[in-house]
mmCIF file with all atom_site columns, N, CA and C in Angstrom:
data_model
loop_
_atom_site.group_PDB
_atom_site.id
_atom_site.type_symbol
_atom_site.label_atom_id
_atom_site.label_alt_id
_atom_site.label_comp_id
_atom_site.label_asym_id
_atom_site.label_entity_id
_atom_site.label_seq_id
_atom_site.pdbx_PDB_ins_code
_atom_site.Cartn_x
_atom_site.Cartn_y
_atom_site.Cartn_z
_atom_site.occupancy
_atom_site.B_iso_or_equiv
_atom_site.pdbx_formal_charge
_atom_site.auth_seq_id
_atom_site.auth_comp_id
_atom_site.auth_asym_id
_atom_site.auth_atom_id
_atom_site.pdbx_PDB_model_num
ATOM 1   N N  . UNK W 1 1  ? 0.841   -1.187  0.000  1.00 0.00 ? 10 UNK W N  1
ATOM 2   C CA . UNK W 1 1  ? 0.000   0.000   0.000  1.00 0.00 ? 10 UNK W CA 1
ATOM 3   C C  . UNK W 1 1  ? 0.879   1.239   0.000  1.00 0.00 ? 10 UNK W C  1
ATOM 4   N N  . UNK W 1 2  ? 0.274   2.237   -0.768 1.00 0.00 ? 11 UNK W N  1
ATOM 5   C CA . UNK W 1 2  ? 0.985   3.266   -0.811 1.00 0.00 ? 11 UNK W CA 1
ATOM 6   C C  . UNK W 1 2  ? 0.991   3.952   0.539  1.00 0.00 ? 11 UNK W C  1
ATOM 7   N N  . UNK W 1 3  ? 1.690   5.355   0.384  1.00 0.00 ? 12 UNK W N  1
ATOM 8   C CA . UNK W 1 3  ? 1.222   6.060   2.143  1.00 0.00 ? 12 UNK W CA 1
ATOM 9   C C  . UNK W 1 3  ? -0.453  6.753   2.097  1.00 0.00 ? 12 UNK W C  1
ATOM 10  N N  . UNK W 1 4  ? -0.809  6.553   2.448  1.00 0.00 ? 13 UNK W N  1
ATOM 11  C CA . UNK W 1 4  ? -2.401  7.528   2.751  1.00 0.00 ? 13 UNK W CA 1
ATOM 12  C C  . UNK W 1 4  ? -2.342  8.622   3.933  1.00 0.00 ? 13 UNK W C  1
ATOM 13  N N  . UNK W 1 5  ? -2.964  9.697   3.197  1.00 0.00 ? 14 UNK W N  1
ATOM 14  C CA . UNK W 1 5  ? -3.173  10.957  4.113  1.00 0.00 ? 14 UNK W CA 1
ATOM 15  C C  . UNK W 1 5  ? -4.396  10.442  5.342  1.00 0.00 ? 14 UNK W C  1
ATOM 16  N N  . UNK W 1 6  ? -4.146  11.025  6.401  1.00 0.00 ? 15 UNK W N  1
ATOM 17  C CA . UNK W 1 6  ? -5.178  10.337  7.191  1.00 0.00 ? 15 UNK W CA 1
ATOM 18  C C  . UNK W 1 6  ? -5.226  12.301  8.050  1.00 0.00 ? 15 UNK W C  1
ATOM 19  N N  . UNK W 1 7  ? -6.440  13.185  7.850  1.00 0.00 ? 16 UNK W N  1
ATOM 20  C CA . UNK W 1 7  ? -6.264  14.206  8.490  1.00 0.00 ? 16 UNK W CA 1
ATOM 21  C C  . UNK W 1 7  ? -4.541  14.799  8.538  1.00 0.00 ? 16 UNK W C  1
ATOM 22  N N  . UNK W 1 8  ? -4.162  14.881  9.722  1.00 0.00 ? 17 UNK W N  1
ATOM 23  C CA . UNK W 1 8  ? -2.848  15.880  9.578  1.00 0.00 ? 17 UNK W CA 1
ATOM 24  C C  . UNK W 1 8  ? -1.798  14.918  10.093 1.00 0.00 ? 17 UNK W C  1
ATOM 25  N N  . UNK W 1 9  ? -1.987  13.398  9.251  1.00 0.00 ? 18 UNK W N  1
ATOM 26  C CA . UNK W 1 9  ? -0.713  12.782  9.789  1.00 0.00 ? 18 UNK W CA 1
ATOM 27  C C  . UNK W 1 9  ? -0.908  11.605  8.181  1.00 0.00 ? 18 UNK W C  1
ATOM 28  N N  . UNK W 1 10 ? -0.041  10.798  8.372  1.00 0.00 ? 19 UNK W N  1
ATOM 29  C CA . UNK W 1 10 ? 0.282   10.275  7.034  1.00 0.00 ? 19 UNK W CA 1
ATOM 30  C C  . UNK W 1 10 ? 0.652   8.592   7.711  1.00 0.00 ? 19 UNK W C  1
ATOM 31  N N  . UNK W 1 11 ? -0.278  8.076   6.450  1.00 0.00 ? 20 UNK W N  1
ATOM 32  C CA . UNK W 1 11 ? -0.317  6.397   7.334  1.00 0.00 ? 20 UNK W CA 1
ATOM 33  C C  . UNK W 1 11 ? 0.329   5.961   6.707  1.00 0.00 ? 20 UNK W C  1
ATOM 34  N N  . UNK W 1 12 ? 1.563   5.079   7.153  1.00 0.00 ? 21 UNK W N  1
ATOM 35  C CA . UNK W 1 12 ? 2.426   4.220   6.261  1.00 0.00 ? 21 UNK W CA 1
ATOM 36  C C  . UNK W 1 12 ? 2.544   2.495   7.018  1.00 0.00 ? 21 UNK W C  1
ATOM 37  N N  . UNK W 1 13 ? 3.069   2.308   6.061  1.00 0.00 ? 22 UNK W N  1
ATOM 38  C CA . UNK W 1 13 ? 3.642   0.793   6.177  1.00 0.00 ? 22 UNK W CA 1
ATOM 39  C C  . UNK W 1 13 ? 4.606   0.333   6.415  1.00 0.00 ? 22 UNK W C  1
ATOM 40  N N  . UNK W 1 14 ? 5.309   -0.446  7.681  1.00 0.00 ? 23 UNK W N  1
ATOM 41  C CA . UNK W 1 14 ? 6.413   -0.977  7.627  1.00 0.00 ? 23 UNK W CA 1
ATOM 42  C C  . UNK W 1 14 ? 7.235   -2.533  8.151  1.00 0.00 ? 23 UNK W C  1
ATOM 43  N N  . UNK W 1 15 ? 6.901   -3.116  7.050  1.00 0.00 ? 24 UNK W N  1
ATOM 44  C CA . UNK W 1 15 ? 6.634   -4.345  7.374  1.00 0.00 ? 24 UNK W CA 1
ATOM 45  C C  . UNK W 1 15 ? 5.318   -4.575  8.341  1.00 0.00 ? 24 UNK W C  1
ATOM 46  N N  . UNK W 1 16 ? 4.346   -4.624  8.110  1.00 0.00 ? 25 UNK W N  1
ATOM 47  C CA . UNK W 1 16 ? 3.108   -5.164  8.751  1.00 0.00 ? 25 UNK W CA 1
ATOM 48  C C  . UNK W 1 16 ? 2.936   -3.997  9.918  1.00 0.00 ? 25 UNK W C  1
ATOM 49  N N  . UNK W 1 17 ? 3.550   -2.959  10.502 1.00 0.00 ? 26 UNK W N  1
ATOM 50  C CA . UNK W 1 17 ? 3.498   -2.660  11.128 1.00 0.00 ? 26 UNK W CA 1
ATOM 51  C C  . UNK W 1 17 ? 3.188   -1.346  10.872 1.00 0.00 ? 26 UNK W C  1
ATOM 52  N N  . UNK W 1 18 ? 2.161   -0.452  11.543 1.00 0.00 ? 27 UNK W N  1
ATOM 53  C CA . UNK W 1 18 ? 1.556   0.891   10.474 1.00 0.00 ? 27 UNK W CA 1
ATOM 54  C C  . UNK W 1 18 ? 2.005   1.518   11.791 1.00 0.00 ? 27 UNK W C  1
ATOM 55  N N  . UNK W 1 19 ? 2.408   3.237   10.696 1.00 0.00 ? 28 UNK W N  1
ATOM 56  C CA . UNK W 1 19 ? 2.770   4.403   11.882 1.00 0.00 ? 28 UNK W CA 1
ATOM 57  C C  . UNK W 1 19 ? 1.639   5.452   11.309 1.00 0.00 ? 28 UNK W C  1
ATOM 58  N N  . UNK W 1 20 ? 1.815   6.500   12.176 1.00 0.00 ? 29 UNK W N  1
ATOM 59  C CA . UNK W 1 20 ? 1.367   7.519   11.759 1.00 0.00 ? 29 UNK W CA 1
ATOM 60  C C  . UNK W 1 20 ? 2.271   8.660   11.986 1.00 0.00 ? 29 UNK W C  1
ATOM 61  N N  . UNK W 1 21 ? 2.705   9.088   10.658 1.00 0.00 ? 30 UNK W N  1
ATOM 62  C CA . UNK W 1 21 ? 3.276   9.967   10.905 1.00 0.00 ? 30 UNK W CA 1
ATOM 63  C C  . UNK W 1 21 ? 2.758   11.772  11.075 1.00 0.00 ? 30 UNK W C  1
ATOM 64  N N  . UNK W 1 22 ? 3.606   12.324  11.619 1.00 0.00 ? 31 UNK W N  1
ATOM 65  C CA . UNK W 1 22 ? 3.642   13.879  11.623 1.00 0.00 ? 31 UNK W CA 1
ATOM 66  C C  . UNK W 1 22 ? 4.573   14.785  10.245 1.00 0.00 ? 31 UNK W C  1
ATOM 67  N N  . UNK W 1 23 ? 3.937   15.795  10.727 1.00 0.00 ? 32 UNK W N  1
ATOM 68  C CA . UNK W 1 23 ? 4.010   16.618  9.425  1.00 0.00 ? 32 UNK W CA 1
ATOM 69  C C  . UNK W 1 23 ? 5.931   16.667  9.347  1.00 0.00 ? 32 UNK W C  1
ATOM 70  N N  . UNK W 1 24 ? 7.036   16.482  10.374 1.00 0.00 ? 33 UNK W N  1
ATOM 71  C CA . UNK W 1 24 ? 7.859   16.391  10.130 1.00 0.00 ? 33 UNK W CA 1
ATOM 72  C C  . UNK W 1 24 ? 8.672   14.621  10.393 1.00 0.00 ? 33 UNK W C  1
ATOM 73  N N  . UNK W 1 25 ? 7.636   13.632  9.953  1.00 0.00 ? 34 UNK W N  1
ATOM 74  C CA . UNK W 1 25 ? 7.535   12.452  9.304  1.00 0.00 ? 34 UNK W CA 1
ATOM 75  C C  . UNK W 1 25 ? 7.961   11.673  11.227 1.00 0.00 ? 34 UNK W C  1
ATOM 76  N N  . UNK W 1 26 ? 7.687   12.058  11.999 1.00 0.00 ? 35 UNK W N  1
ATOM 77  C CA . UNK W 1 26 ? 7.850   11.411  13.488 1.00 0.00 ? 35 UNK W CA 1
ATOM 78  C C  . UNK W 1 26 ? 6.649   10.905  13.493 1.00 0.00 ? 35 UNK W C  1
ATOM 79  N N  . UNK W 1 27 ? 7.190   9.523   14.060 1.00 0.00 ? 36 UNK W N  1
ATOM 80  C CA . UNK W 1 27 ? 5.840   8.718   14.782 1.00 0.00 ? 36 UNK W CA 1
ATOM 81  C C  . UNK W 1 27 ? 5.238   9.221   15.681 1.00 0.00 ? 36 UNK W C  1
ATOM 82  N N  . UNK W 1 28 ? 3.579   9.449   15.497 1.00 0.00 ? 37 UNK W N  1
ATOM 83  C CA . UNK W 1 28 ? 2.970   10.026  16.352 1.00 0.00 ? 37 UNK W CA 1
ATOM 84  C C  . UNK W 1 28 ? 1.790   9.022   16.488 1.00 0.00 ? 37 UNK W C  1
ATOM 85  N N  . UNK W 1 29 ? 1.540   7.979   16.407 1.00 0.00 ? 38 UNK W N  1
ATOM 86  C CA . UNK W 1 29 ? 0.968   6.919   16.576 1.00 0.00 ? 38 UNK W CA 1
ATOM 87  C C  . UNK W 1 29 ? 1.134   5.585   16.082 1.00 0.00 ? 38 UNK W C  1
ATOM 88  N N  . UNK W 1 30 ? 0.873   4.030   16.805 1.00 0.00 ? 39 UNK W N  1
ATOM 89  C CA . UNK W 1 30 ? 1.293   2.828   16.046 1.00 0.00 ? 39 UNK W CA 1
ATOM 90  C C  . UNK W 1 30 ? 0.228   1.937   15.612 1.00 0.00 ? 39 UNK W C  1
ATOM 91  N N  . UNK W 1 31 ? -0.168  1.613   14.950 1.00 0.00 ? 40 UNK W N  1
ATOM 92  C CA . UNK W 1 31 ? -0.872  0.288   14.322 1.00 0.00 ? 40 UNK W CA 1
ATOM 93  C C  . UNK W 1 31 ? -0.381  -0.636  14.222 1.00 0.00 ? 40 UNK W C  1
ATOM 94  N N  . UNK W 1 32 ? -0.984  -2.024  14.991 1.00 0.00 ? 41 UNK W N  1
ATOM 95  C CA . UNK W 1 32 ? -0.736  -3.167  14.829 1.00 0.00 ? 41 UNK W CA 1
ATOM 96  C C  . UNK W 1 32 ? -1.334  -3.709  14.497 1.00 0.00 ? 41 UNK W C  1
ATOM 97  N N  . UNK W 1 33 ? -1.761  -5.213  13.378 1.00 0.00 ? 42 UNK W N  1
ATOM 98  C CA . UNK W 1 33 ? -2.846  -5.927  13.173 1.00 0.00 ? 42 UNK W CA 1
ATOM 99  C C  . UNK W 1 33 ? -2.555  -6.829  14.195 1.00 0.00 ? 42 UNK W C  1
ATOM 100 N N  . UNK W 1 34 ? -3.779  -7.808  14.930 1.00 0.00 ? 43 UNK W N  1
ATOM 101 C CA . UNK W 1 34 ? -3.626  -8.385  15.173 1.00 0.00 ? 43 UNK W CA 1
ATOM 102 C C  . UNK W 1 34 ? -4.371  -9.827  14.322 1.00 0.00 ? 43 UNK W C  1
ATOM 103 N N  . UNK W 1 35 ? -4.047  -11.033 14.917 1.00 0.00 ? 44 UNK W N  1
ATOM 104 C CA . UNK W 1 35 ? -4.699  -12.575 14.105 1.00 0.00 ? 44 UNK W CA 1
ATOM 105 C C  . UNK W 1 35 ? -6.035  -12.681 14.039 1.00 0.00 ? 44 UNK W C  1
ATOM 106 N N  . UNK W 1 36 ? -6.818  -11.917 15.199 1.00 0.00 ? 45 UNK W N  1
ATOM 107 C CA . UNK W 1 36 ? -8.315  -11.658 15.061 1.00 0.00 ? 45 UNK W CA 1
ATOM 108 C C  . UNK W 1 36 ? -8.870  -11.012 14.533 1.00 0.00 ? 45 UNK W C  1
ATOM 109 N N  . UNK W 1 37 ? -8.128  -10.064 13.948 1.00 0.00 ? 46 UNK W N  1
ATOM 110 C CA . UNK W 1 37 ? -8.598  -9.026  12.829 1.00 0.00 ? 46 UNK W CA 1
ATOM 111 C C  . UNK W 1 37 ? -8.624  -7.863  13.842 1.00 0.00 ? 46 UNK W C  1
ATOM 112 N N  . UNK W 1 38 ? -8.599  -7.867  14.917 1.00 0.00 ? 47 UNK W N  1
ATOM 113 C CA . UNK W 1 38 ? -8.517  -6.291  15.232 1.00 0.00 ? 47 UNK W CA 1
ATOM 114 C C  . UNK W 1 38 ? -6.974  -5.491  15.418 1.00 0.00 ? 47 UNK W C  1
ATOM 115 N N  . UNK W 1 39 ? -7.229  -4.140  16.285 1.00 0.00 ? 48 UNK W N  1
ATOM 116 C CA . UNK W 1 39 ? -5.619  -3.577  15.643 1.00 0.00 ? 48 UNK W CA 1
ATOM 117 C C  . UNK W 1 39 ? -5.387  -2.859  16.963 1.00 0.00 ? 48 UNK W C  1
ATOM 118 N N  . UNK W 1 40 ? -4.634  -3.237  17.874 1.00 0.00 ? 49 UNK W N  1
ATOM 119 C CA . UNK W 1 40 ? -3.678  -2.868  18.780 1.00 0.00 ? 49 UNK W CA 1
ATOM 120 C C  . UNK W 1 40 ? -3.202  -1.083  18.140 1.00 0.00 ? 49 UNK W C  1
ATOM 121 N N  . UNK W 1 41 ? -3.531  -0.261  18.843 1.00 0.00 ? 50 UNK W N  1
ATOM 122 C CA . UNK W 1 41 ? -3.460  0.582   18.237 1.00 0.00 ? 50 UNK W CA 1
ATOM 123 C C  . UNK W 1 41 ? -2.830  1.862   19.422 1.00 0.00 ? 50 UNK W C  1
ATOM 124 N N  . UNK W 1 42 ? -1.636  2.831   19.288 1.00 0.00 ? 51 UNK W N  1
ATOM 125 C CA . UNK W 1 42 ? -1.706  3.770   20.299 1.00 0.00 ? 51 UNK W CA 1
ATOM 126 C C  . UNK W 1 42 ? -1.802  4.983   19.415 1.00 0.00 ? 51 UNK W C  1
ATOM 127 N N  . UNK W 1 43 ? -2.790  5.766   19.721 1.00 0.00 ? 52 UNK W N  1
ATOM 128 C CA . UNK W 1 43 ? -3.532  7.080   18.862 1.00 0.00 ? 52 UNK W CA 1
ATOM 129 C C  . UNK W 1 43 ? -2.167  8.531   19.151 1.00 0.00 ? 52 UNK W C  1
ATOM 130 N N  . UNK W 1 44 ? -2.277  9.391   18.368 1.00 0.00 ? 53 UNK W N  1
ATOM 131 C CA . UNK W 1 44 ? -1.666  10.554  18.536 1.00 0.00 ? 53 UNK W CA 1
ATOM 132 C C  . UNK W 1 44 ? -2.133  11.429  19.781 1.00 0.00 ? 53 UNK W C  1
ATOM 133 N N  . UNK W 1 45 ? -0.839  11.829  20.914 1.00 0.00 ? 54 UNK W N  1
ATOM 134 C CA . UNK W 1 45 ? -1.150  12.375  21.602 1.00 0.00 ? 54 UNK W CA 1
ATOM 135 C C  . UNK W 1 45 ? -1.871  11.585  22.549 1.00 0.00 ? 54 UNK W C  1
ATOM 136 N N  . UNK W 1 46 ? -1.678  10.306  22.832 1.00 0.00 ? 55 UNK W N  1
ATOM 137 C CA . UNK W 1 46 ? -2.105  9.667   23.798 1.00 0.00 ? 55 UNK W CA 1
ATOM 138 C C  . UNK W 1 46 ? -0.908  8.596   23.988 1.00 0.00 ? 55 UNK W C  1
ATOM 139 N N  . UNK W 1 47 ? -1.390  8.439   25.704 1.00 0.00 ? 56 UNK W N  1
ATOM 140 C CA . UNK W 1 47 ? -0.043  7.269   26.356 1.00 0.00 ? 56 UNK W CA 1
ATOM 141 C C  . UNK W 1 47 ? -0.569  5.931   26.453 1.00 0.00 ? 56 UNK W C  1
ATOM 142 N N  . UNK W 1 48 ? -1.982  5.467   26.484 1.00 0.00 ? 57 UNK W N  1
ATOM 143 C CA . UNK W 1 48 ? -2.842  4.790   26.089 1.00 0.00 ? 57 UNK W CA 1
ATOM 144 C C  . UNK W 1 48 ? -2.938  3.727   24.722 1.00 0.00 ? 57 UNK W C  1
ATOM 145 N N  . UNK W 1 49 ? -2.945  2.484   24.973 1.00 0.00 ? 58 UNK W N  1
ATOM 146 C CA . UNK W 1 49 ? -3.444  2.038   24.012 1.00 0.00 ? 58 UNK W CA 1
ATOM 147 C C  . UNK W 1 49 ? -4.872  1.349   23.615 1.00 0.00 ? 58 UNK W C  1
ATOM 148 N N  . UNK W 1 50 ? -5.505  1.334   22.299 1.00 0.00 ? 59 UNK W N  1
ATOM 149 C CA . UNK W 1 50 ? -6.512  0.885   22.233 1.00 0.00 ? 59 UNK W CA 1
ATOM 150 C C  . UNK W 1 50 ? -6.814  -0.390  21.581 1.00 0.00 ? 59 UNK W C  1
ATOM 151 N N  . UNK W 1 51 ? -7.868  -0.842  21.352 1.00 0.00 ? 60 UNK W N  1
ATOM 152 C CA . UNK W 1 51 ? -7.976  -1.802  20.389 1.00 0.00 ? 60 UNK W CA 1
ATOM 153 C C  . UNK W 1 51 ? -9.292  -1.727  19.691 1.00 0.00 ? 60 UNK W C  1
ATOM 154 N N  . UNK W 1 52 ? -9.352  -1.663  18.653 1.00 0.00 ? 61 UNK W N  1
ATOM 155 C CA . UNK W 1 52 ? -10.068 -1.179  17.700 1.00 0.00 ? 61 UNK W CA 1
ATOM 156 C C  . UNK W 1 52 ? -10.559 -1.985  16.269 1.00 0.00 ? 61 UNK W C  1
ATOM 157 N N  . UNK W 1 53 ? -11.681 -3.050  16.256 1.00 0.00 ? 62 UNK W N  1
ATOM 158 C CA . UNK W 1 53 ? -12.230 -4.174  15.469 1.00 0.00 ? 62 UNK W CA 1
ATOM 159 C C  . UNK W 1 53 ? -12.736 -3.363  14.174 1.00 0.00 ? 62 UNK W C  1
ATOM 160 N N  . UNK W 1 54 ? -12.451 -3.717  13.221 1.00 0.00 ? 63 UNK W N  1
ATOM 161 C CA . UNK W 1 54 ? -12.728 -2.692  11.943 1.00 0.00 ? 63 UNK W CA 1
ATOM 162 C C  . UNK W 1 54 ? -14.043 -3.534  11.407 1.00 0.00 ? 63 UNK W C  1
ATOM 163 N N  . UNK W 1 55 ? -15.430 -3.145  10.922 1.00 0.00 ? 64 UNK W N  1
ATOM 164 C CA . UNK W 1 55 ? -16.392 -3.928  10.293 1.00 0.00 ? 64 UNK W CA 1
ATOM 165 C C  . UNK W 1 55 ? -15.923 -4.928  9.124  1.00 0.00 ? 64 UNK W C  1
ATOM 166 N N  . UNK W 1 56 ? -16.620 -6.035  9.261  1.00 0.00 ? 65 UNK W N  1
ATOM 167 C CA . UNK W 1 56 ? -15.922 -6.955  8.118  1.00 0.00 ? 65 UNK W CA 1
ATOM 168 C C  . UNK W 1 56 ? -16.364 -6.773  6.839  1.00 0.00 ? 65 UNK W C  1
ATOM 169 N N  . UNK W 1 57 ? -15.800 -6.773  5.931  1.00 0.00 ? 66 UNK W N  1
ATOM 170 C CA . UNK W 1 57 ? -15.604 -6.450  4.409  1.00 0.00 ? 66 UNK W CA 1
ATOM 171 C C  . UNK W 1 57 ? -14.749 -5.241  3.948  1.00 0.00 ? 66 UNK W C  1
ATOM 172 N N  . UNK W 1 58 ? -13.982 -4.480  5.102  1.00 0.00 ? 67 UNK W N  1
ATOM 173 C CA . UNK W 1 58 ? -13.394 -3.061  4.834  1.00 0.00 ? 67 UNK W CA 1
ATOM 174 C C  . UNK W 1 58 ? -12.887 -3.713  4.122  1.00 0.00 ? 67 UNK W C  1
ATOM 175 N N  . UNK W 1 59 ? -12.937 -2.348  2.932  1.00 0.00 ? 68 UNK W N  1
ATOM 176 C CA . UNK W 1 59 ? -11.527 -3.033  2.193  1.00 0.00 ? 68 UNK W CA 1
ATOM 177 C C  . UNK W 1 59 ? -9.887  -2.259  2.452  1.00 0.00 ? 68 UNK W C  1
ATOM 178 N N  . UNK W 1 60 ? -10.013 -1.422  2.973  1.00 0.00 ? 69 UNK W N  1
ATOM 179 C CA . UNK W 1 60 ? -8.844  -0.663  3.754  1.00 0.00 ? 69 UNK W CA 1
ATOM 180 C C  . UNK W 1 60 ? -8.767  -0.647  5.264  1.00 0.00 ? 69 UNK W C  1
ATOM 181 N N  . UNK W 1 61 ? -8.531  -1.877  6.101  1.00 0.00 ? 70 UNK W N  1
ATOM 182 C CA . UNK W 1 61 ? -8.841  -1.939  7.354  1.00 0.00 ? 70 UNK W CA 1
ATOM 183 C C  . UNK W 1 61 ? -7.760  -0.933  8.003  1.00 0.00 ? 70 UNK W C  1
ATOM 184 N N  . UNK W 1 62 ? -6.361  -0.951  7.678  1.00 0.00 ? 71 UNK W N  1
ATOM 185 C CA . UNK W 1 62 ? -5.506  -0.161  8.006  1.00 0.00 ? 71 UNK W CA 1
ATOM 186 C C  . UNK W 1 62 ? -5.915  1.928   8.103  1.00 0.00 ? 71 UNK W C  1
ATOM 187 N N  . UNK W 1 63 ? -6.221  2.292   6.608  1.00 0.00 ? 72 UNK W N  1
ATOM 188 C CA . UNK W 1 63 ? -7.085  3.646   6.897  1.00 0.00 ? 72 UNK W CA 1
ATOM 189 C C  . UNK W 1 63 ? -7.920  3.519   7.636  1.00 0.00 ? 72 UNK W C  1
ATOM 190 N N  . UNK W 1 64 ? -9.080  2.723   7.587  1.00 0.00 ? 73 UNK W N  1
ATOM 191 C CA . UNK W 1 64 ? -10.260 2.837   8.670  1.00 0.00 ? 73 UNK W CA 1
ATOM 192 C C  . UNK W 1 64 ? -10.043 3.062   9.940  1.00 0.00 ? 73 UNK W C  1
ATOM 193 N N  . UNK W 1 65 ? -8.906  2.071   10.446 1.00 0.00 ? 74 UNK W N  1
ATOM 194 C CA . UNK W 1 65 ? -8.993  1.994   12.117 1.00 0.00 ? 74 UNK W CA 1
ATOM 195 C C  . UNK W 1 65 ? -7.718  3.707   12.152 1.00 0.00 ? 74 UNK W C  1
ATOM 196 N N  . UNK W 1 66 ? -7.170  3.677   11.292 1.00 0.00 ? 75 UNK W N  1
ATOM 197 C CA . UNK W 1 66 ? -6.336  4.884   11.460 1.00 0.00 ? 75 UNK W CA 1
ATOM 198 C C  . UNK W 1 66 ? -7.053  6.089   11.408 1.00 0.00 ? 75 UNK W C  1
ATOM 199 N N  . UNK W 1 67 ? -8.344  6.097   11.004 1.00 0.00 ? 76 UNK W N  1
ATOM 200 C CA . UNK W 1 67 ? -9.924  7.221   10.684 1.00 0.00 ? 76 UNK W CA 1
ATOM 201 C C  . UNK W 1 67 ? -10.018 7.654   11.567 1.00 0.00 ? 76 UNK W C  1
ATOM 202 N N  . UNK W 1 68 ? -10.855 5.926   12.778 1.00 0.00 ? 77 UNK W N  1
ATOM 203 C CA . UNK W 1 68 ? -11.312 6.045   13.713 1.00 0.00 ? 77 UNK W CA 1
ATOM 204 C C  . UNK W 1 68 ? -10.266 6.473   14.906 1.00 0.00 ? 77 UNK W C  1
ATOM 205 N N  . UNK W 1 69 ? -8.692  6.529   14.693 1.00 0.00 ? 78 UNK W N  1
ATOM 206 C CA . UNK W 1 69 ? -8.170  6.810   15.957 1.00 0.00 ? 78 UNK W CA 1
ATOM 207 C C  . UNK W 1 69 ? -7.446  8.228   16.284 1.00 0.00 ? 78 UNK W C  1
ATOM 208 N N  . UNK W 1 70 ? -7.653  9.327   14.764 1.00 0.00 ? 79 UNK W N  1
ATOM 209 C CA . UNK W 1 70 ? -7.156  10.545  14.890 1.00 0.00 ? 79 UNK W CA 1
ATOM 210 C C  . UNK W 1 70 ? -8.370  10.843  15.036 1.00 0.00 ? 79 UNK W C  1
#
Protein backbone atom coordinates (compact mmCIF):
# COMPACT_ATOMS: atom_id res chain seq x y z
CA UNK A 1 0.00 0.00 0.00
CA UNK A 2 0.99 3.27 -0.81
CA UNK A 3 1.22 6.06 2.14
CA UNK A 4 -2.40 7.53 2.75
CA UNK A 5 -3.17 10.96 4.11
CA UNK A 6 -5.18 10.34 7.19
CA UNK A 7 -6.26 14.21 8.49
CA UNK A 8 -2.85 15.88 9.58
CA UNK A 9 -0.71 12.78 9.79
CA UNK A 10 0.28 10.27 7.03
CA UNK A 11 -0.32 6.40 7.33
CA UNK A 12 2.43 4.22 6.26
CA UNK A 13 3.64 0.79 6.18
CA UNK A 14 6.41 -0.98 7.63
CA UNK A 15 6.63 -4.34 7.37
CA UNK A 16 3.11 -5.16 8.75
CA UNK A 17 3.50 -2.66 11.13
CA UNK A 18 1.56 0.89 10.47
CA UNK A 19 2.77 4.40 11.88
CA UNK A 20 1.37 7.52 11.76
CA UNK A 21 3.28 9.97 10.91
CA UNK A 22 3.64 13.88 11.62
CA UNK A 23 4.01 16.62 9.43
CA UNK A 24 7.86 16.39 10.13
CA UNK A 25 7.54 12.45 9.30
CA UNK A 26 7.85 11.41 13.49
CA UNK A 27 5.84 8.72 14.78
CA UNK A 28 2.97 10.03 16.35
CA UNK A 29 0.97 6.92 16.58
CA UNK A 30 1.29 2.83 16.05
CA UNK A 31 -0.87 0.29 14.32
CA UNK A 32 -0.74 -3.17 14.83
CA UNK A 33 -2.85 -5.93 13.17
CA UNK A 34 -3.63 -8.38 15.17
CA UNK A 35 -4.70 -12.57 14.11
CA UNK A 36 -8.32 -11.66 15.06
CA UNK A 37 -8.60 -9.03 12.83
CA UNK A 38 -8.52 -6.29 15.23
CA UNK A 39 -5.62 -3.58 15.64
CA UNK A 40 -3.68 -2.87 18.78
CA UNK A 41 -3.46 0.58 18.24
CA UNK A 42 -1.71 3.77 20.30
CA UNK A 43 -3.53 7.08 18.86
CA UNK A 44 -1.67 10.55 18.54
CA UNK A 45 -1.15 12.37 21.60
CA UNK A 46 -2.11 9.67 23.80
CA UNK A 47 -0.04 7.27 26.36
CA UNK A 48 -2.84 4.79 26.09
CA UNK A 49 -3.44 2.04 24.01
CA UNK A 50 -6.51 0.89 22.23
CA UNK A 51 -7.98 -1.80 20.39
CA UNK A 52 -10.07 -1.18 17.70
CA UNK A 53 -12.23 -4.17 15.47
CA UNK A 54 -12.73 -2.69 11.94
CA UNK A 55 -16.39 -3.93 10.29
CA UNK A 56 -15.92 -6.95 8.12
CA UNK A 57 -15.60 -6.45 4.41
CA UNK A 58 -13.39 -3.06 4.83
CA UNK A 59 -11.53 -3.03 2.19
CA UNK A 60 -8.84 -0.66 3.75
CA UNK A 61 -8.84 -1.94 7.35
CA UNK A 62 -5.51 -0.16 8.01
CA UNK A 63 -7.09 3.65 6.90
CA UNK A 64 -10.26 2.84 8.67
CA UNK A 65 -8.99 1.99 12.12
CA UNK A 66 -6.34 4.88 11.46
CA UNK A 67 -9.92 7.22 10.68
CA UNK A 68 -11.31 6.05 13.71
CA UNK A 69 -8.17 6.81 15.96
CA UNK A 70 -7.16 10.55 14.89
Amino acid sequence: MTDVRVGDYTLTDRVGVWFLLDGDERIAGTLIPQPDGSWRCKPPGSDHVRTVKPPAGVPDAASWVARQIT
